[in-house]
PDB file of C-alpha atoms and ligand atoms in Angstrom:
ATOM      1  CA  UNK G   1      -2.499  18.019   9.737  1.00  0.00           C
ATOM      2  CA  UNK G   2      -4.305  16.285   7.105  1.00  0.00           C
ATOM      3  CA  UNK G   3      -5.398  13.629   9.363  1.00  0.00           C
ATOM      4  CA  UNK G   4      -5.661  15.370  12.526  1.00  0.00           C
ATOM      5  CA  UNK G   5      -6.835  11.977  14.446  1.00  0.00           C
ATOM      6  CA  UNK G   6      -5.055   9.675  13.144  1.00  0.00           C
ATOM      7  CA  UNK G   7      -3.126   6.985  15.530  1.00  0.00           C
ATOM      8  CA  UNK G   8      -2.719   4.587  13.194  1.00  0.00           C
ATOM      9  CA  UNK G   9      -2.496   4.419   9.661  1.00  0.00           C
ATOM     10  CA  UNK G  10      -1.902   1.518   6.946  1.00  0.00           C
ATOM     11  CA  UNK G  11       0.456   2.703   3.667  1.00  0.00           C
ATOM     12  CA  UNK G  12       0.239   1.003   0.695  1.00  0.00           C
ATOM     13  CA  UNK G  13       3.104   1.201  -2.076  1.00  0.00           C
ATOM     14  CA  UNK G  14       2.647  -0.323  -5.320  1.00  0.00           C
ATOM     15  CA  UNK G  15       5.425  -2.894  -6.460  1.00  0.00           C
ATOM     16  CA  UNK G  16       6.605   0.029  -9.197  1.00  0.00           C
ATOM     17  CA  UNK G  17       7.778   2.330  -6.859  1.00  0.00           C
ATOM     18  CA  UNK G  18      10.291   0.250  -5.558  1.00  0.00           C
ATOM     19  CA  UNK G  19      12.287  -0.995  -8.770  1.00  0.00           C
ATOM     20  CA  UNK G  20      13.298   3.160  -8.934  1.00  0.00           C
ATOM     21  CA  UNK G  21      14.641   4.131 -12.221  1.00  0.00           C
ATOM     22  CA  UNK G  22      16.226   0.373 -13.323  1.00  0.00           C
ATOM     23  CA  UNK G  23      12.230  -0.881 -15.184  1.00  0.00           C
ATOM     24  CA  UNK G  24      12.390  -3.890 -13.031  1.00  0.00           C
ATOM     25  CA  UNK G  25      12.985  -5.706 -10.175  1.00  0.00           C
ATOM     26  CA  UNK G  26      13.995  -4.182  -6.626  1.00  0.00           C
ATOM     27  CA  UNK G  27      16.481  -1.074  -6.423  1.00  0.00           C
ATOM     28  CA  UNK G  28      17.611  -1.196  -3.149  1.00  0.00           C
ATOM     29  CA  UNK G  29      19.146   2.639  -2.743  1.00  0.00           C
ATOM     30  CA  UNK G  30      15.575   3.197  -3.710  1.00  0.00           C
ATOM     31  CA  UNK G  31      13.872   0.894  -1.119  1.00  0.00           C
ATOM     32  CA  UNK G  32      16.456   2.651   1.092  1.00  0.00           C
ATOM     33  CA  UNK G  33      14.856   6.387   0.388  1.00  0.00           C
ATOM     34  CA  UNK G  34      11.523   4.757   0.575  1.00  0.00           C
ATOM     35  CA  UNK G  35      12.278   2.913   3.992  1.00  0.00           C
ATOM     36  CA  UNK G  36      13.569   6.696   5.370  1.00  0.00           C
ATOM     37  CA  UNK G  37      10.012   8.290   4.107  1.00  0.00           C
ATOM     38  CA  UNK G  38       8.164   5.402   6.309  1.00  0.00           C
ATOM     39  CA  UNK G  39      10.544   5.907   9.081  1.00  0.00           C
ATOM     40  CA  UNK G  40       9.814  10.064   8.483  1.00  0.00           C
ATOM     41  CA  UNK G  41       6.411   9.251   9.275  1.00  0.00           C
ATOM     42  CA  UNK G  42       6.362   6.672  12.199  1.00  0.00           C
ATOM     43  CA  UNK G  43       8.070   9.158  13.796  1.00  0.00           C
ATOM     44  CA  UNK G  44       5.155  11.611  13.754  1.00  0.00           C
ATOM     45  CA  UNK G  45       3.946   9.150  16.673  1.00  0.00           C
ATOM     46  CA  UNK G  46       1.813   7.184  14.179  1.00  0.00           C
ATOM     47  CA  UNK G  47       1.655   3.364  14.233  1.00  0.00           C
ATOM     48  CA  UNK G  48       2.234   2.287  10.725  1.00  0.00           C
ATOM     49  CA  UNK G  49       0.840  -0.942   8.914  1.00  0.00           C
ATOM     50  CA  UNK G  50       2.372  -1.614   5.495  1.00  0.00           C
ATOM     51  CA  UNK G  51       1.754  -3.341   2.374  1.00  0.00           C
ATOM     52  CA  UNK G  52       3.961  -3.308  -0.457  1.00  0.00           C
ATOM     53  CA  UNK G  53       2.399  -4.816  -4.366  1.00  0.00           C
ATOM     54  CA  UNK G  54       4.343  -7.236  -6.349  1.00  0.00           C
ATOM     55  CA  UNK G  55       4.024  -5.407  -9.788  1.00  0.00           C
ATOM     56  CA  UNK G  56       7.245  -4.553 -10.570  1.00  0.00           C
ATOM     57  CA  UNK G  57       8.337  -8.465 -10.364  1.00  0.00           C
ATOM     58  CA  UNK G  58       5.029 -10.421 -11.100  1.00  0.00           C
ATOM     59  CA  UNK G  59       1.641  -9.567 -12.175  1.00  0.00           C
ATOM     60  CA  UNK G  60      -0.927 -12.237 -12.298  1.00  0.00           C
ATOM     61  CA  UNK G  61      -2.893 -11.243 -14.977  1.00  0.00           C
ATOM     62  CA  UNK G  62       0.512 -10.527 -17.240  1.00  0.00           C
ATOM     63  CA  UNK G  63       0.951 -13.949 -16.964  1.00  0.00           C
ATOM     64  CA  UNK G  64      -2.399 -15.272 -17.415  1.00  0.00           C
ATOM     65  CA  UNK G  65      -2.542 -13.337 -20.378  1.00  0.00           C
ATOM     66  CA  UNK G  66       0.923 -14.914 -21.877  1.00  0.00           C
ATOM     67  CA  UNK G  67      -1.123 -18.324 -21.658  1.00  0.00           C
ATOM     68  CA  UNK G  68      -0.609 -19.443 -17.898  1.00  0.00           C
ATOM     69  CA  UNK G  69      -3.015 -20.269 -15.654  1.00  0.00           C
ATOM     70  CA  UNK G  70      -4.865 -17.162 -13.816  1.00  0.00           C
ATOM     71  CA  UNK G  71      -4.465 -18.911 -10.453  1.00  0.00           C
ATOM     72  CA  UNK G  72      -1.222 -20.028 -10.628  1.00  0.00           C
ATOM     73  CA  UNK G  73       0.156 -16.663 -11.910  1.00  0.00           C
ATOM     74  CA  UNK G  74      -1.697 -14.955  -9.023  1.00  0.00           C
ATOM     75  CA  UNK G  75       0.416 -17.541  -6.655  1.00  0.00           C
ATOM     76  CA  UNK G  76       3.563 -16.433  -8.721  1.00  0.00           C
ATOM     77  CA  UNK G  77       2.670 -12.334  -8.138  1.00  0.00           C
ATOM     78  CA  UNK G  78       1.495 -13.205  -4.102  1.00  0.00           C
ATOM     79  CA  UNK G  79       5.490 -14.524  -3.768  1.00  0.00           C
ATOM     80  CA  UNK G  80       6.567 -11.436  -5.538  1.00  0.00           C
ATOM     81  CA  UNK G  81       5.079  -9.377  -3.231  1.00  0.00           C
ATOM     82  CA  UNK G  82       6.720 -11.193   0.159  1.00  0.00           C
ATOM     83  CA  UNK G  83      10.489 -10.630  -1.811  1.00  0.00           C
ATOM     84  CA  UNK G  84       9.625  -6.843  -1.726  1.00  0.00           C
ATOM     85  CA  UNK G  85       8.128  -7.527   1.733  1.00  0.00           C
ATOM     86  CA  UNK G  86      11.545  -8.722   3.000  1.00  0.00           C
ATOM     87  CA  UNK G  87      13.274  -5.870   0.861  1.00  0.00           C
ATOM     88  CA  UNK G  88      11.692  -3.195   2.815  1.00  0.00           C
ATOM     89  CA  UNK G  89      12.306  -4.948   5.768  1.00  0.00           C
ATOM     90  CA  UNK G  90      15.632  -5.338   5.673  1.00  0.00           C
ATOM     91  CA  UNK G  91      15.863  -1.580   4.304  1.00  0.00           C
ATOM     92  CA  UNK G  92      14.138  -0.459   7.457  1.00  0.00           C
ATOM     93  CA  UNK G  93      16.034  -2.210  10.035  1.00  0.00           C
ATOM     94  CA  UNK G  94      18.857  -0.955   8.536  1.00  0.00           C
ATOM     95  CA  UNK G  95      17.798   2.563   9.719  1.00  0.00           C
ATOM     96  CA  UNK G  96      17.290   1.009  13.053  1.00  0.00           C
ATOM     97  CA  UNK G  97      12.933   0.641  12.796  1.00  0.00           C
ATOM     98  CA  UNK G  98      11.935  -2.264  14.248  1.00  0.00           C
ATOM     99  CA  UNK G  99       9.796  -4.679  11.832  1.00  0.00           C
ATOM    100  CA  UNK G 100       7.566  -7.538  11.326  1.00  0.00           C
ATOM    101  CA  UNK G 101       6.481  -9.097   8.001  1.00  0.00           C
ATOM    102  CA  UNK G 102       3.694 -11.398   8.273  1.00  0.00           C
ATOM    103  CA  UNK G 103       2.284 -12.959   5.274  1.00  0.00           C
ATOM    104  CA  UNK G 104      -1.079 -14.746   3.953  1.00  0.00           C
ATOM    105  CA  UNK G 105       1.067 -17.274   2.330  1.00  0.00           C
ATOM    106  CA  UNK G 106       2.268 -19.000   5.468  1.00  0.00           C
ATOM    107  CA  UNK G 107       6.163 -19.279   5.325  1.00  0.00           C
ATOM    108  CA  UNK G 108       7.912 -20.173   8.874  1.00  0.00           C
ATOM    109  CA  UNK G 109      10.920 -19.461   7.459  1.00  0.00           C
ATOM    110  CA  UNK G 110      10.795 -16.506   6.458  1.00  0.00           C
ATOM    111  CA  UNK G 111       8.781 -14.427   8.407  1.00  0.00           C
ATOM    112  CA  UNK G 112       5.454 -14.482  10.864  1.00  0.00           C
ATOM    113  CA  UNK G 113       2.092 -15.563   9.229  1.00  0.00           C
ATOM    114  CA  UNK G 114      -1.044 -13.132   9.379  1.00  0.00           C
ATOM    115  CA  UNK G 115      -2.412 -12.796  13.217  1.00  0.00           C
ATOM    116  CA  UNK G 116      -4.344  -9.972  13.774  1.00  0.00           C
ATOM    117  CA  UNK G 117      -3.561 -10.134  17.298  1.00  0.00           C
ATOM    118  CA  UNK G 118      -0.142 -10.361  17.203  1.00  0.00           C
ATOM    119  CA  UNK G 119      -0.119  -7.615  14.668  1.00  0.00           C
ATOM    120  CA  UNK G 120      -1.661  -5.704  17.303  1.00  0.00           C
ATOM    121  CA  UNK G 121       1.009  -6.515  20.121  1.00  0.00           C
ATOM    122  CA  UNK G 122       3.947  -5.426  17.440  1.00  0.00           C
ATOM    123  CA  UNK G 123       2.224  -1.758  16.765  1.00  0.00           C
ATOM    124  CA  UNK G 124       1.567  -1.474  20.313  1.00  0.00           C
ATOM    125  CA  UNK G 125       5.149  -2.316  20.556  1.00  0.00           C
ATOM    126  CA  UNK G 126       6.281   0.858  18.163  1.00  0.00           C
ATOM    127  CA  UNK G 127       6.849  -1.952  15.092  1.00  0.00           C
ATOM    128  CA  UNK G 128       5.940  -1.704  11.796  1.00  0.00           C
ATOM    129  CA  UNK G 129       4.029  -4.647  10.178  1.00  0.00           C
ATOM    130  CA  UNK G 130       4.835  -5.457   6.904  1.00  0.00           C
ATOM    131  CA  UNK G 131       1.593  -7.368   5.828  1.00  0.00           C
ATOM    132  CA  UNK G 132       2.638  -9.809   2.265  1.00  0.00           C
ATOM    133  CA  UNK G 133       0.616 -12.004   0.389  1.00  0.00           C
ATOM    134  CA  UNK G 134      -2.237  -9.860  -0.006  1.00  0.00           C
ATOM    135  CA  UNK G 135      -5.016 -11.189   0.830  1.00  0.00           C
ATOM    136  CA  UNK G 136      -3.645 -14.619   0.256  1.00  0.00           C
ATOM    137  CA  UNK G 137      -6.115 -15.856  -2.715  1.00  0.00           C
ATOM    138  CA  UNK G 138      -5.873 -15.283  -6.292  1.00  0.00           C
ATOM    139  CA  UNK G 139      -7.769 -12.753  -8.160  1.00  0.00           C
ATOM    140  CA  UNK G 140      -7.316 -10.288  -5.834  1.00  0.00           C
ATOM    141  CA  UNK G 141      -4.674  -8.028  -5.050  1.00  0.00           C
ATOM    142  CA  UNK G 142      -2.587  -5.848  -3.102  1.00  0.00           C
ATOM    143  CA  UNK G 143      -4.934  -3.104  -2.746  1.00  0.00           C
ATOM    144  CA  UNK G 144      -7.806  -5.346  -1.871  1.00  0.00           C
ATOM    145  CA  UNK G 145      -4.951  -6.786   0.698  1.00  0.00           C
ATOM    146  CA  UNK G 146      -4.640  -3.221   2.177  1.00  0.00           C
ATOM    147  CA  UNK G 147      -8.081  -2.646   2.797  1.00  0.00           C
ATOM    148  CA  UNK G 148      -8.516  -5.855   4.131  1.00  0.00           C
ATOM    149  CA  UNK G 149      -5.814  -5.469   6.775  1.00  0.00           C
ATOM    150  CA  UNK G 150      -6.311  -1.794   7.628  1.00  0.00           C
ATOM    151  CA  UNK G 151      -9.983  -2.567   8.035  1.00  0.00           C
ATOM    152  CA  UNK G 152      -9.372  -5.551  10.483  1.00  0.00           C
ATOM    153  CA  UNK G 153      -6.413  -3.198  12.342  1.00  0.00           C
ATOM    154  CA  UNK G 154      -8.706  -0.372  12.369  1.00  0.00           C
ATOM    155  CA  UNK G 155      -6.859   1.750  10.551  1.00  0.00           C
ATOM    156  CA  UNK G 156      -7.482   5.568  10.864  1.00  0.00           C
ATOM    157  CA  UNK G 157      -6.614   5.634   7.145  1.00  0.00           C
ATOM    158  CA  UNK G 158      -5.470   4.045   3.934  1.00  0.00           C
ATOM    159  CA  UNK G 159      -2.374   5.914   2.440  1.00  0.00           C
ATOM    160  CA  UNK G 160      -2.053   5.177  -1.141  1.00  0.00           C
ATOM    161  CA  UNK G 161       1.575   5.782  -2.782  1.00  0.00           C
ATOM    162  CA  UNK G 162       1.985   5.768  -5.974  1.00  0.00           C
ATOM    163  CA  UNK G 163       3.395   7.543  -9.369  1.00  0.00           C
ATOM    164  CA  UNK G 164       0.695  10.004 -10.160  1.00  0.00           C
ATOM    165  CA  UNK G 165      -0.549  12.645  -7.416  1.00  0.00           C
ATOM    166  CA  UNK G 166      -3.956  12.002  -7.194  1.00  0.00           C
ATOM    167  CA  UNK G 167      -7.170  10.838  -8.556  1.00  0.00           C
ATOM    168  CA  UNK G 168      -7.996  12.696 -11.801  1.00  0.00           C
ATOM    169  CA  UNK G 169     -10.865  12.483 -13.750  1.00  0.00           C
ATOM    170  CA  UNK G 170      -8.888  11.171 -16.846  1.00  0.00           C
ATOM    171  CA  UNK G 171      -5.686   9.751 -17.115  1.00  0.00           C
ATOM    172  CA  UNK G 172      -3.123  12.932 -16.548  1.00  0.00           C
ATOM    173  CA  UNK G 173      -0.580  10.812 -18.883  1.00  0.00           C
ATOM    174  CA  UNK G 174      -2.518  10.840 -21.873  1.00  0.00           C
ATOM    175  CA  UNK G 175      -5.206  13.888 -21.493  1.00  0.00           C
ATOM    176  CA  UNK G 176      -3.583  17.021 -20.833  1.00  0.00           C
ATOM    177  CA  UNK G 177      -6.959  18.506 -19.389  1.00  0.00           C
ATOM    178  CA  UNK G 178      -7.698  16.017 -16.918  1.00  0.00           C
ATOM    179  CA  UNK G 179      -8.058  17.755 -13.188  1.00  0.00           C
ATOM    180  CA  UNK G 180      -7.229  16.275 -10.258  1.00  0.00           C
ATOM    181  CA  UNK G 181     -10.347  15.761  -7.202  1.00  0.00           C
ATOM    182  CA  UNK G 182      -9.106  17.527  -4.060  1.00  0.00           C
ATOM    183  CA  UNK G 183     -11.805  14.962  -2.847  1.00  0.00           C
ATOM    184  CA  UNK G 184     -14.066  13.111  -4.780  1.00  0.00           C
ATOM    185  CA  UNK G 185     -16.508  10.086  -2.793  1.00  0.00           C
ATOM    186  CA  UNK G 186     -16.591   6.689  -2.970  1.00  0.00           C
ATOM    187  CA  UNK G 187     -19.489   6.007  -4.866  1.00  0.00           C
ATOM    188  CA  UNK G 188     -17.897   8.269  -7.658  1.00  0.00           C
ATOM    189  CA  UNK G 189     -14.776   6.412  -7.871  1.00  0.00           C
ATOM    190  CA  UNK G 190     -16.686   3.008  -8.651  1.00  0.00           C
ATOM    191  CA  UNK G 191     -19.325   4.598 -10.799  1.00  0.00           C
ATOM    192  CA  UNK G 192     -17.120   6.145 -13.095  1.00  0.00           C
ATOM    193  CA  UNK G 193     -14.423   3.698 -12.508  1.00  0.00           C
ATOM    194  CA  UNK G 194     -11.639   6.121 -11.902  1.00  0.00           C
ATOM    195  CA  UNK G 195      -8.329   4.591 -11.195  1.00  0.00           C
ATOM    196  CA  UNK G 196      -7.776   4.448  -7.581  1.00  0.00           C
ATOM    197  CA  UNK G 197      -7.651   0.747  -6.153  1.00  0.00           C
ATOM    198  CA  UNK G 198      -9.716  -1.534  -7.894  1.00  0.00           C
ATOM    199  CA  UNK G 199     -13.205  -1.573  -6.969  1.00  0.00           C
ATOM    200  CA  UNK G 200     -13.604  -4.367  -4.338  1.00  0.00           C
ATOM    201  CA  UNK G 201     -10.575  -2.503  -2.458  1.00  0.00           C
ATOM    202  CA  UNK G 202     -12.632   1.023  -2.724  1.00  0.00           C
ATOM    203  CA  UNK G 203     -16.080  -0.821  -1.366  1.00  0.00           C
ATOM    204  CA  UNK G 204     -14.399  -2.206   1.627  1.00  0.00           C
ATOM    205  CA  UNK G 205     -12.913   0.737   2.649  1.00  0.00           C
ATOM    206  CA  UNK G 206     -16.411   2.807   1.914  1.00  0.00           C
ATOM    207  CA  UNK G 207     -18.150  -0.213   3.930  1.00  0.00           C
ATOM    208  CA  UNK G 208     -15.848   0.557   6.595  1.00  0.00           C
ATOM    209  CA  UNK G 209     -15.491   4.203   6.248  1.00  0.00           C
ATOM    210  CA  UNK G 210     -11.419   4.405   5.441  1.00  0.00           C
ATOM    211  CA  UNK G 211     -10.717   7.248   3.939  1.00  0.00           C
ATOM    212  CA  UNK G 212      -8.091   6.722   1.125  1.00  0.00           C
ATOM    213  CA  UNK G 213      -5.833   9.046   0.149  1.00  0.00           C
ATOM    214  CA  UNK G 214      -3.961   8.971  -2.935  1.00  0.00           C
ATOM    215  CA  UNK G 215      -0.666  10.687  -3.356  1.00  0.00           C
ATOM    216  CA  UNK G 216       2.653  10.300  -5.464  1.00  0.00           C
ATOM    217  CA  UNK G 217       5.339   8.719  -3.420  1.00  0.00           C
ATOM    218  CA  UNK G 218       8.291   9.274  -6.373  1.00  0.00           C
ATOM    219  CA  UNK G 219       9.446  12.973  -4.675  1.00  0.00           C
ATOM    220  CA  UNK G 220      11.469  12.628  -1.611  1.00  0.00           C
ATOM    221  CA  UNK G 221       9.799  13.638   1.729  1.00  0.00           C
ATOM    222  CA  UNK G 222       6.092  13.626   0.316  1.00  0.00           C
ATOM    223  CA  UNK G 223       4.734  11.068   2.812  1.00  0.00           C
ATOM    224  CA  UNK G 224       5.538  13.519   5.739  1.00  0.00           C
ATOM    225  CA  UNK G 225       4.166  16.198   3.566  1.00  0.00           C
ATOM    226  CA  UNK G 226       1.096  14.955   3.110  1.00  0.00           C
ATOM    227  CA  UNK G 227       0.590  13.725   6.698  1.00  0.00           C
ATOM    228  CA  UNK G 228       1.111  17.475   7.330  1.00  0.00           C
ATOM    229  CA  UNK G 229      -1.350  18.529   5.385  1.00  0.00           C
ATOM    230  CA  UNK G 230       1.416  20.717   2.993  1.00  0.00           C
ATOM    231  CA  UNK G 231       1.221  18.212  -0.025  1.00  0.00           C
ATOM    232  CA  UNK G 232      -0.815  17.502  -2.970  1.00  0.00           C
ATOM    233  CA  UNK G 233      -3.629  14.475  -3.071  1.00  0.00           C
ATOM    234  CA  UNK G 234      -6.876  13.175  -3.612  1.00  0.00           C
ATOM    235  CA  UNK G 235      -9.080  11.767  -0.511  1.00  0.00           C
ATOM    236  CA  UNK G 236     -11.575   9.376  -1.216  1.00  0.00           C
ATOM    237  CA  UNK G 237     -14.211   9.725   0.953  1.00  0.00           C
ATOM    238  CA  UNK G 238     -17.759   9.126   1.927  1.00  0.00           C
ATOM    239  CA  UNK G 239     -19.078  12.825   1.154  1.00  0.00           C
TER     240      UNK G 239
HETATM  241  N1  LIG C   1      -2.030 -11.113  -5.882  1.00  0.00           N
HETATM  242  C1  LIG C   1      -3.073 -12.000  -5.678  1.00  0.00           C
HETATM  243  N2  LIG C   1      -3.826 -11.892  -4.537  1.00  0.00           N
HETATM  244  C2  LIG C   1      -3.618 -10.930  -3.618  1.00  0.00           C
HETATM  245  C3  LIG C   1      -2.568 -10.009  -3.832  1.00  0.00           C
HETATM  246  C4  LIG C   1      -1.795 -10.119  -4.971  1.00  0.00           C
HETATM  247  O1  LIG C   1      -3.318 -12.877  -6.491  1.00  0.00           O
HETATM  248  O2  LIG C   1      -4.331 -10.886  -2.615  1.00  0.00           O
HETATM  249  C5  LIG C   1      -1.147 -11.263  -7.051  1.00  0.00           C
HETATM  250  C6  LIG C   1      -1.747 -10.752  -8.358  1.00  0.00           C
HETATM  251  O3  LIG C   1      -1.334 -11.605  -9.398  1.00  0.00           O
HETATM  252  C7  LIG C   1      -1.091  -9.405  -8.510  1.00  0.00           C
HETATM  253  C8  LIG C   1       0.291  -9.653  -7.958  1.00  0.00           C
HETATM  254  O4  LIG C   1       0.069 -10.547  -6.869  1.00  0.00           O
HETATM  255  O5  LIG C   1      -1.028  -8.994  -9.858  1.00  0.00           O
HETATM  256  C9  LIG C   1       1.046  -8.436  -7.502  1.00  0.00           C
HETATM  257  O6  LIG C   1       0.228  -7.582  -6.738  1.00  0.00           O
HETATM  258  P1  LIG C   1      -0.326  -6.177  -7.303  1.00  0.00           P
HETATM  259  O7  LIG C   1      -0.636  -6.276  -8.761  1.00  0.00           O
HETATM  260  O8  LIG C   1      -1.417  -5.742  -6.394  1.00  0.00           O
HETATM  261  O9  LIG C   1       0.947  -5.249  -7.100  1.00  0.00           O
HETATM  262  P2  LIG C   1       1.118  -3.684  -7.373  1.00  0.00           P
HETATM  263  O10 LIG C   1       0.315  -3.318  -8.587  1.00  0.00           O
HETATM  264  O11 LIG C   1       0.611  -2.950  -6.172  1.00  0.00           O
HETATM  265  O12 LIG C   1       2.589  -3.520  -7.540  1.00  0.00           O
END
């Protein structure tokens, strides 16, 4: 077991992974596949928080950089990330796991707004929350989102899927010679700015001593894997 005393854990998928092979948008055979990895892994006993980013519809600072206003594209990307919210949802009660989305962006509608306490009663309840909206402000984002909430849940850990295995010490895609840390801390991650979460997500996690650990989530069955302790990743840690 990789984490051997782990109850509860929060996984965080970046907006990418879910728009599969199309460049854009949601895929939903692939939010399917994804939804049967989550399901794969709540039913190792763990209680799972999730958070799903926004990038493959909206990215605040793609827009802000096209002219618009920083805030008001960060709005735009926080409602990108509640349609994916809803995506994986639905792609998870389809398999029959029972869900909750609660968002930062209050939406009656739609789905339940951010209460830690009822967030609480649904994982004590065998539920997955499905936490959207980030942290609810602009200039932040989804990472900082899932540190917030898995720090306030008191997560046991901070799974990070994305489309490269690890944390290297230079980006894989362009340097053939960059290595991948087996661990590497904190501190190193925000000195040397390597790309893991950005940097206010990483210090709230190190303030509250979550580890992090990075892993790809494009081959099939790799969340179990790595909650087994049989796959490849980087854990960011304190030492
Ligand atoms: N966002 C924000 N505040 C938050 C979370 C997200 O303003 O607390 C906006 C921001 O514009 C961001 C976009 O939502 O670019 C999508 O989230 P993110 O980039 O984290 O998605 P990911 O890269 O994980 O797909």
């Amino acid at each position: 077991m990789l984490l051997p005393n782990a109850k509860r854990i929060l996984l965080k998928l970046s907006g990418e992974v879910i728009m599969g092979d199309q460049g854009f948008g949601i895929d939903p055979a692939y939010v399917l596949r994804l939804a049967e990895e989550v399901k794969a892994a709540k039913e190792t006993g763990l209680e799972i928080c999730l958070v799903i980013g926004g990038g493959n519809i909206f990215r605040g600072m793609a827009g802000a950089a096209q002219g618009m206003d920083r805030a008001q594209a960060d709005y735009m990307g926080m409602l990108a990330t509640v349609m994916n919210a809803l995506a994986m949802q639905s792609a998870l009660e389809q398999l029959g796991v029972d869900t909750r989305v609660q968002s930062a962006i209050q939406m009656d509608q739609v789905c339940e707004p951010v209460i830690r306490r009822r967030a609480e009663r649904h994982l004590a309840k065998g539920r997955i929350v499905i936490f959207a909206a980030g942290v609810g402000a602009p200039y932040f984002t989804t990472d900082s989102g899932a540190a917030l909430r898995a720090a306030e849940l008191r997560c046991d850990a901070l799974l990070k899927g994305t489309s490269v295995d690890g944390v290297y010490d230079a980006d894989p895609k362009r340097d053939p010679d960059a290595t991948r840390f087996e661990t590497v801390t904190y501190d190193k991650v925000l000195a040397n700015n390597l790309k893991v979460m950005d940097a206010s997500a990483v210090a709230l996690c190190r303030d509250n001593a979550i580890p992090i650990v990075v892993f790809s989530i494009r081959e099939r069955g790799n969340v179990a894997r790595v909650l087994a302790g049989e796959g490849v990743q980087t854990i960011v840690k304190k030492d």
